[in-house]
Short mmCIF file of C-alpha atoms in Angstrom, two decimals:
data_model
loop_
_atom_site.label_atom_id
_atom_site.label_comp_id
_atom_site.label_asym_id
_atom_site.label_seq_id
_atom_site.Cartn_x
_atom_site.Cartn_y
_atom_site.Cartn_z
CA PRO V 1 16.51 0.71 -13.63
CA LYS V 2 14.14 -2.17 -12.98
CA THR V 3 10.90 -1.88 -14.93
CA ASP V 4 9.12 -5.19 -14.17
CA ILE V 5 7.51 -4.92 -10.77
CA VAL V 6 4.95 -6.65 -8.57
CA PHE V 7 3.80 -4.57 -5.63
CA LEU V 8 1.44 -6.23 -3.17
CA LYS V 9 -0.69 -3.32 -2.01
CA VAL V 10 -1.41 -4.06 1.64
CA HIS V 11 -4.39 -2.13 3.06
CA LYS V 12 -3.85 0.97 5.22
CA SER V 13 -0.03 0.87 5.04
CA ALA V 14 0.94 3.95 3.01
CA SER V 15 0.47 1.75 -0.05
CA SER V 16 -1.49 4.40 -1.99
CA THR V 17 1.57 6.64 -1.76
CA VAL V 18 3.79 3.82 -3.07
CA MET V 19 1.27 3.20 -5.84
CA ASN V 20 1.54 6.86 -6.90
CA ILE V 21 5.32 6.38 -7.20
CA LEU V 22 4.77 3.32 -9.42
CA PHE V 23 2.13 5.10 -11.51
CA ARG V 24 4.44 8.05 -12.14
CA PHE V 25 7.43 5.87 -13.00
CA GLY V 26 5.33 3.67 -15.29
CA GLU V 27 3.79 6.65 -17.07
CA MET V 28 7.12 8.37 -17.53
CA HIS V 29 8.74 5.24 -19.03
CA ASN V 30 5.70 4.11 -21.06
CA LEU V 31 5.34 0.88 -19.10
CA THR V 32 2.22 -1.29 -19.14
CA PHE V 33 0.07 -1.96 -16.07
CA ALA V 34 -1.91 -5.09 -15.20
CA PHE V 35 -5.26 -3.35 -14.75
CA PRO V 36 -8.39 -4.97 -13.36
CA GLN V 37 -10.92 -6.03 -16.04
CA GLY V 38 -12.97 -3.08 -17.26
CA GLY V 39 -10.73 -0.58 -15.51
CA GLY V 40 -11.86 -1.21 -11.94
CA PHE V 41 -9.61 -0.53 -8.97
CA GLN V 42 -9.26 -3.96 -7.35
CA LEU V 43 -8.34 -7.30 -8.86
CA TYR V 44 -11.53 -9.00 -7.58
CA TYR V 45 -10.35 -8.55 -4.02
CA PRO V 46 -10.98 -10.33 -1.58
CA HIS V 47 -10.73 -13.38 -3.90
CA HIS V 48 -7.28 -14.86 -4.45
CA PHE V 49 -5.73 -13.29 -7.54
CA LEU V 50 -6.26 -15.02 -10.90
CA ALA V 51 -4.57 -14.02 -14.16
CA LYS V 52 -7.96 -13.77 -15.88
CA PHE V 53 -8.86 -10.80 -13.65
CA VAL V 54 -6.40 -8.70 -15.68
CA GLN V 55 -7.65 -6.66 -18.65
CA GLY V 56 -6.03 -7.84 -21.87
CA PHE V 57 -4.83 -11.19 -20.51
CA SER V 58 -5.83 -14.32 -22.38
CA PRO V 59 -4.53 -17.85 -21.71
CA LEU V 60 -4.26 -18.45 -25.47
CA SER V 61 -1.79 -15.63 -26.03
CA PRO V 62 -0.63 -14.76 -22.53
CA ARG V 63 0.32 -11.11 -22.50
CA GLN V 64 2.77 -9.87 -19.89
CA PHE V 65 2.68 -6.49 -18.18
CA ASN V 66 5.42 -4.45 -16.55
CA ILE V 67 3.71 -3.42 -13.34
CA LEU V 68 1.13 -5.19 -11.19
CA CYS V 69 0.14 -2.98 -8.26
CA HIS V 70 -3.65 -2.85 -7.78
CA HIS V 71 -5.27 -4.37 -4.69
CA MET V 72 -5.22 -8.15 -4.84
CA ARG V 73 -5.02 -11.14 -2.56
CA PHE V 74 -1.65 -12.63 -3.42
CA LEU V 75 -1.36 -15.95 -5.27
CA GLN V 76 2.05 -16.26 -6.88
CA PRO V 77 1.45 -18.98 -9.52
CA GLU V 78 -1.27 -16.77 -11.03
CA VAL V 79 0.74 -13.55 -10.68
CA GLN V 80 3.60 -15.21 -12.61
CA LYS V 81 1.33 -15.60 -15.63
CA VAL V 82 0.95 -11.84 -16.11
CA VAL V 83 4.43 -10.45 -15.34
CA PRO V 84 7.89 -11.33 -16.72
CA SER V 85 9.93 -13.83 -14.71
CA SER V 86 12.47 -11.06 -14.04
CA ALA V 87 9.93 -9.03 -12.03
CA VAL V 88 10.93 -7.65 -8.63
CA TYR V 89 8.36 -8.45 -5.92
CA PHE V 90 7.89 -6.17 -2.93
CA SER V 91 5.29 -5.00 -0.44
CA ILE V 92 4.93 -2.66 2.54
CA LEU V 93 3.93 -3.51 6.12
CA ARG V 94 2.55 -1.48 9.00
CA ASN V 95 2.50 -2.03 12.74
CA PRO V 96 -0.67 -4.15 13.22
CA VAL V 97 -1.76 -2.04 16.19
CA GLN V 98 -1.99 1.17 14.13
CA LEU V 99 -3.19 -0.81 11.13
CA MET V 100 -6.20 -2.15 13.02
CA GLU V 101 -7.00 1.24 14.53
CA SER V 102 -7.00 2.69 11.00
CA SER V 103 -8.98 -0.25 9.61
CA PHE V 104 -11.63 0.18 12.33
CA VAL V 105 -12.27 3.80 11.31
CA TYR V 106 -11.99 3.21 7.57
CA TYR V 107 -14.03 -0.01 7.41
CA LYS V 108 -16.56 0.90 10.09
CA GLY V 109 -19.27 -0.66 7.91
CA ALA V 110 -17.60 -4.10 7.98
CA SER V 111 -19.81 -6.71 9.68
CA ALA V 112 -17.41 -7.24 12.61
CA PHE V 113 -17.28 -3.51 13.41
CA SER V 114 -20.75 -2.27 12.57
CA ARG V 115 -22.35 -3.15 15.93
CA VAL V 116 -19.68 -1.69 18.22
CA ARG V 117 -19.01 1.91 19.21
CA SER V 118 -15.26 1.56 19.71
CA LEU V 119 -12.31 -0.67 19.07
CA GLN V 120 -12.13 -1.27 22.84
CA GLU V 121 -15.67 -2.62 22.79
CA PHE V 122 -14.84 -4.93 19.88
CA LEU V 123 -11.70 -6.25 21.62
CA SER V 124 -13.50 -6.87 24.90
CA GLN V 125 -15.41 -9.75 23.23
CA PRO V 126 -14.14 -10.10 19.66
CA TRP V 127 -15.76 -13.47 19.04
CA ARG V 128 -19.16 -11.97 19.79
CA TYR V 129 -18.84 -9.65 16.78
CA TYR V 130 -16.38 -11.47 14.53
CA ASP V 131 -17.65 -14.23 12.25
CA PRO V 132 -14.91 -16.26 10.49
CA ALA V 133 -17.44 -17.17 7.80
CA SER V 134 -18.33 -13.60 6.80
CA GLY V 135 -17.06 -12.31 3.46
CA ASP V 136 -15.49 -9.18 4.96
CA ARG V 137 -13.93 -10.74 8.07
CA HIS V 138 -10.38 -9.90 6.94
CA TYR V 139 -10.83 -6.19 7.70
CA ALA V 140 -11.16 -7.09 11.37
CA ARG V 141 -8.33 -9.57 11.87
CA ASN V 142 -4.82 -10.20 10.50
CA LEU V 143 -5.43 -8.04 7.43
CA MET V 144 -1.81 -8.28 6.22
CA THR V 145 -1.83 -12.07 6.61
CA PHE V 146 -4.97 -12.16 4.47
CA ASP V 147 -3.54 -9.86 1.76
CA PHE V 148 -0.46 -12.10 1.51
CA GLY V 149 -2.84 -14.96 0.72
CA PHE V 150 -2.92 -16.80 4.06
CA ASN V 151 -5.75 -17.68 6.43
CA PRO V 152 -6.31 -14.82 8.94
CA ASP V 153 -7.81 -17.32 11.39
CA GLY V 154 -4.92 -19.75 10.93
CA ASP V 155 -2.94 -21.63 13.53
CA VAL V 156 -0.40 -19.47 15.43
CA SER V 157 1.94 -22.30 16.43
CA PRO V 158 5.66 -21.47 15.96
CA GLU V 159 5.89 -24.08 13.18
CA ARG V 160 3.02 -22.58 11.19
CA VAL V 161 4.33 -19.06 11.69
CA GLN V 162 7.78 -20.10 10.44
CA LEU V 163 6.24 -21.70 7.34
CA MET V 164 4.32 -18.51 6.59
CA LEU V 165 7.39 -16.28 7.02
CA LYS V 166 9.47 -18.60 4.83
CA ALA V 167 6.76 -18.57 2.14
CA ILE V 168 6.72 -14.74 2.13
CA GLU V 169 10.52 -14.64 1.95
CA ALA V 170 10.47 -17.08 -0.96
CA SER V 171 8.00 -14.92 -2.92
CA PHE V 172 9.14 -11.38 -2.15
CA ASP V 173 12.49 -9.74 -2.81
CA PHE V 174 12.04 -7.23 0.02
CA LEU V 175 9.40 -5.66 2.26
CA LEU V 176 9.19 -2.02 3.27
CA ILE V 177 7.97 -0.65 6.61
CA SER V 178 5.51 2.25 6.56
CA GLU V 179 6.61 3.63 9.96
CA TYR V 180 10.02 4.20 8.35
CA PHE V 181 8.68 5.49 5.08
CA ASP V 182 11.65 7.62 4.07
CA GLU V 183 14.15 4.87 4.91
CA SER V 184 11.89 2.53 2.90
CA MET V 185 12.08 4.84 -0.11
CA VAL V 186 15.88 4.84 0.09
CA LEU V 187 15.79 1.03 0.09
CA LEU V 188 13.30 0.99 -2.80
CA LYS V 189 15.53 3.32 -4.83
CA GLU V 190 18.51 1.05 -4.13
CA MET V 191 16.71 -2.21 -4.96
CA LEU V 192 15.18 -0.88 -8.19
CA CYS V 193 18.20 1.23 -9.28
CA TRP V 194 15.98 4.32 -9.58
CA ASP V 195 16.88 7.96 -9.08
CA LEU V 196 15.81 10.21 -6.21
CA ASP V 197 13.00 12.00 -8.05
CA SER V 198 11.36 8.66 -8.87
CA VAL V 199 10.80 7.90 -5.17
CA VAL V 200 9.87 11.38 -3.91
CA SER V 201 6.19 11.62 -2.96
CA PHE V 202 3.58 13.46 -0.93
CA PRO V 203 1.53 11.33 1.50
CA LEU V 204 -1.69 10.20 -0.21
CA ASN V 205 -4.91 8.72 1.21
CA SER V 206 -3.87 9.80 4.72
CA ARG V 207 -6.34 10.54 7.47
CA ASP V 208 -7.04 13.76 9.27
CA SER V 209 -5.59 13.43 12.77
CA SER V 210 -8.93 14.50 14.31
CA THR V 211 -10.21 10.95 13.73
CA LYS V 212 -7.13 9.34 15.32
CA SER V 213 -7.04 8.51 19.02
CA PRO V 214 -4.18 7.08 21.09
CA LEU V 215 -4.82 3.59 22.43
CA PRO V 216 -4.30 2.57 26.07
CA ASP V 217 -1.60 -0.09 26.69
CA SER V 218 -4.15 -2.73 27.67
CA VAL V 219 -5.82 -2.33 24.27
CA VAL V 220 -2.47 -2.46 22.46
CA GLU V 221 -1.71 -5.86 24.04
CA LYS V 222 -5.16 -7.18 23.09
CA LEU V 223 -4.65 -5.94 19.54
CA LYS V 224 -1.33 -7.74 19.24
CA ALA V 225 -2.85 -10.97 20.55
CA TRP V 226 -5.90 -10.72 18.27
CA ASN V 227 -3.68 -9.98 15.24
CA ARG V 228 -0.98 -12.42 16.27
CA LEU V 229 -0.12 -13.57 12.73
CA ASP V 230 0.21 -9.98 11.52
CA TRP V 231 2.35 -9.19 14.55
CA GLU V 232 4.69 -12.11 13.69
CA ILE V 233 4.99 -10.94 10.07
CA TYR V 234 5.62 -7.36 11.12
CA THR V 235 8.27 -8.01 13.78
CA HIS V 236 10.15 -10.48 11.58
CA PHE V 237 10.27 -8.24 8.51
CA ASN V 238 10.91 -5.08 10.50
CA ARG V 239 14.07 -6.78 11.71
CA THR V 240 15.18 -8.01 8.28
CA PHE V 241 14.40 -4.55 6.83
CA TRP V 242 17.06 -2.95 9.06
CA GLU V 243 19.49 -5.81 8.49
CA ARG V 244 19.17 -5.27 4.74
CA LEU V 245 19.63 -1.50 5.04
CA ASP V 246 22.76 -1.99 7.14
CA ARG V 247 24.15 -4.52 4.68
CA LEU V 248 23.39 -2.60 1.47
CA ILE V 249 23.60 1.04 2.48
CA GLY V 250 24.92 1.51 6.02
CA ARG V 251 23.56 4.00 8.57
CA GLU V 252 25.78 6.91 7.51
CA ARG V 253 24.76 6.86 3.85
CA LEU V 254 21.16 6.11 4.87
CA ARG V 255 21.06 9.33 6.91
CA ARG V 256 22.44 11.31 3.96
CA GLU V 257 19.94 9.80 1.52
CA VAL V 258 16.99 10.35 3.85
CA ARG V 259 18.04 13.98 4.28
CA ALA V 260 18.30 14.44 0.50
CA LEU V 261 14.87 12.85 0.03
CA ARG V 262 13.27 15.15 2.62
CA GLN V 263 14.93 18.23 1.12
CA ARG V 264 13.63 17.30 -2.34
CA ARG V 265 10.12 16.71 -0.98
CA ALA V 266 10.17 20.10 0.79
CA GLU V 267 11.41 21.75 -2.42
CA LEU V 268 8.59 20.23 -4.44
CA ALA V 269 6.05 21.16 -1.77
CA ARG V 270 7.20 24.80 -1.96
CA ALA V 271 7.07 24.74 -5.75
CA CYS V 272 3.75 22.90 -6.12
CA LEU V 273 1.43 23.39 -3.18
CA GLN V 274 -0.73 26.18 -1.91
CA GLY V 275 -0.26 26.64 1.82
CA THR V 276 1.86 24.30 3.90
CA GLY V 277 0.56 20.89 2.90
CA SER V 278 -2.52 18.69 2.95
CA VAL V 279 -6.04 20.03 3.52
CA GLY V 280 -9.41 18.54 4.43
CA PRO V 281 -11.70 17.22 1.68
CA LYS V 282 -13.97 20.29 1.79
CA ASP V 283 -11.02 22.60 1.19
CA ILE V 284 -9.76 20.90 -2.00
CA LYS V 285 -10.65 23.37 -4.75
CA ASP V 286 -10.03 21.13 -7.79
CA SER V 287 -12.58 18.31 -7.63
CA SER V 288 -10.39 16.09 -9.85
CA LEU V 289 -7.84 16.06 -6.99
CA ARG V 290 -10.35 15.07 -4.29
CA PRO V 291 -9.67 11.61 -2.83
CA LEU V 292 -12.43 9.08 -2.22
CA GLN V 293 -13.87 9.44 1.29
CA HIS V 294 -14.53 6.17 3.07
CA GLY V 295 -16.05 5.05 6.38
CA GLY V 296 -15.51 7.41 9.29
CA ALA V 297 -12.16 8.71 8.03
CA ARG V 298 -11.53 12.19 6.60
CA ILE V 299 -9.06 11.65 3.77
CA LEU V 300 -6.81 14.62 3.08
CA GLY V 301 -5.70 16.03 -0.25
CA TYR V 302 -3.87 19.00 -1.77
CA ASN V 303 -4.33 22.28 -3.62
CA LEU V 304 -1.84 23.16 -6.36
CA LYS V 305 -0.52 26.65 -6.90
CA GLN V 306 -2.16 28.51 -9.77
CA GLY V 307 -0.30 29.57 -12.90
CA LEU V 308 2.57 27.06 -12.71
CA PRO V 309 4.68 26.59 -15.88
CA ARG V 310 3.29 23.68 -17.92
CA GLU V 311 6.00 21.11 -17.24
CA LEU V 312 6.08 21.85 -13.50
CA GLU V 313 2.27 21.84 -13.33
CA ARG V 314 2.26 18.36 -14.84
CA THR V 315 4.86 17.08 -12.35
CA CYS V 316 2.99 18.63 -9.42
CA ARG V 317 -0.40 17.36 -10.55
CA ARG V 318 0.89 13.79 -10.83
CA LEU V 319 2.29 13.96 -7.30
CA VAL V 320 -1.09 14.84 -5.80
CA THR V 321 -3.52 12.96 -8.06
CA PRO V 322 -5.43 10.45 -5.90
CA GLU V 323 -5.13 6.76 -6.70
CA LEU V 324 -8.55 6.21 -8.34
CA GLN V 325 -8.27 9.22 -10.66
CA TYR V 326 -4.68 8.37 -11.62
CA SER V 327 -5.56 4.73 -12.25
CA SER V 328 -8.47 5.72 -14.54
CA LEU V 329 -6.26 8.10 -16.46
CA LEU V 330 -3.57 5.46 -17.08
CA TYR V 331 -6.19 2.86 -17.97
CA LYS V 332 -7.65 5.09 -20.68
CA LYS V 333 -4.15 5.69 -22.01
CA GLN V 334 -3.34 1.96 -22.17
CA PHE V 335 -6.79 0.90 -23.45
CA PRO V 336 -8.09 3.92 -25.42
CA PRO V 337 -11.84 3.77 -25.93
CA PRO V 338 -12.80 3.13 -29.60
CA PRO V 339 -13.61 6.37 -31.46
CA PRO V 340 -17.38 7.02 -31.71
#
C-alpha cells in the first residue's frame, strides 16, 4: 500500500469525506501528517502553499511527512519540500455548476455574494459584484482553478487552457470526480493498493437538502460561462477519469467493486449509526461529533449507537468524526503538548 500521499483538497467537492479516509488510514498505520503551523486547519489558504507553513518543517533539517491533505493553494515546488519524492498526488473535482451553487450558500459572506439575494441576481451582472482585486474573490469564480494554483480570472483561450490542463496532468497522478464518488473510491483503492475498508466512508460536511435548489437551464449556461476555466478542467478530467477506469479496471469489475463498497457502507451504517443516516446539527447528541456550521448551509452529522463494543465503537467514531475535530486529535498525537 502507498503511504506517501498529497491530496489537494478542493473546496465543496466531497473532499472532507476523502480527508476522513486519509486521516483514518494515516492513524491506523502511524503515518505523519503535514499539519498547518500551530495546529490550524488551513495551510495559510488562500496564499500559495509554502513549506514553512507546515508545523515541524525547517529548511535547515527538512523533515518529510507522509500525508499532506489540509486546505492549500497548490504550488508543487514547495509541496515537494515536505513530502517524499515517491508521493502519489491526487485531487477531486466537482461539476462547476453544483460547486458554485454550493459555494454561494456556504460562502454567502464573501464580498462578491454578500450584496445579492440569489445566485441568479449575481449572474445577471457578475462584474457589478465581483472584484478581481478582493482577497476572497476565488469563492465566486473558478474556485477549482484557484485551488490548483492558477489565476481564476485568467485567459480562456484554447492555448492557455491546454497549458493549464497539461500542468495539472504533469503534477497529479489522477483526479477523482465527486459526482461518481463510489467509482472514485474504487479507483483510489486501485491506485494506492489499499483494501476495501480503507476507502469506505460516510458522507461528511454535506448539506441538508432544504438549502439546495434546482437551477434553471439559463442559469446553468451562465454558470458554465462564468466558470469557464473550471468547466474546462472538469470536462477534461471527467473524460480521462473514465478512460483510466476502463483501462485499469473495466466496467464489469467496476460494477462488482462499487456494489461491494456500497454493501460494506450499508453494513457499517447498520452497525454504527442510530436511525437511518445523517441528521441535522440540532439533532446530533454528542457535541464532539457536531460539524462546523458555515454560511447559510446546514451541515449534517451522525449519532452513534450506544453501548457498542470498544473496538467497533472506535471504528464507528472515526468514520463520523468531523474534519476539524479529527485533525485536532491527530495533531495532538503527532505533537503532544509538553507536560505541565
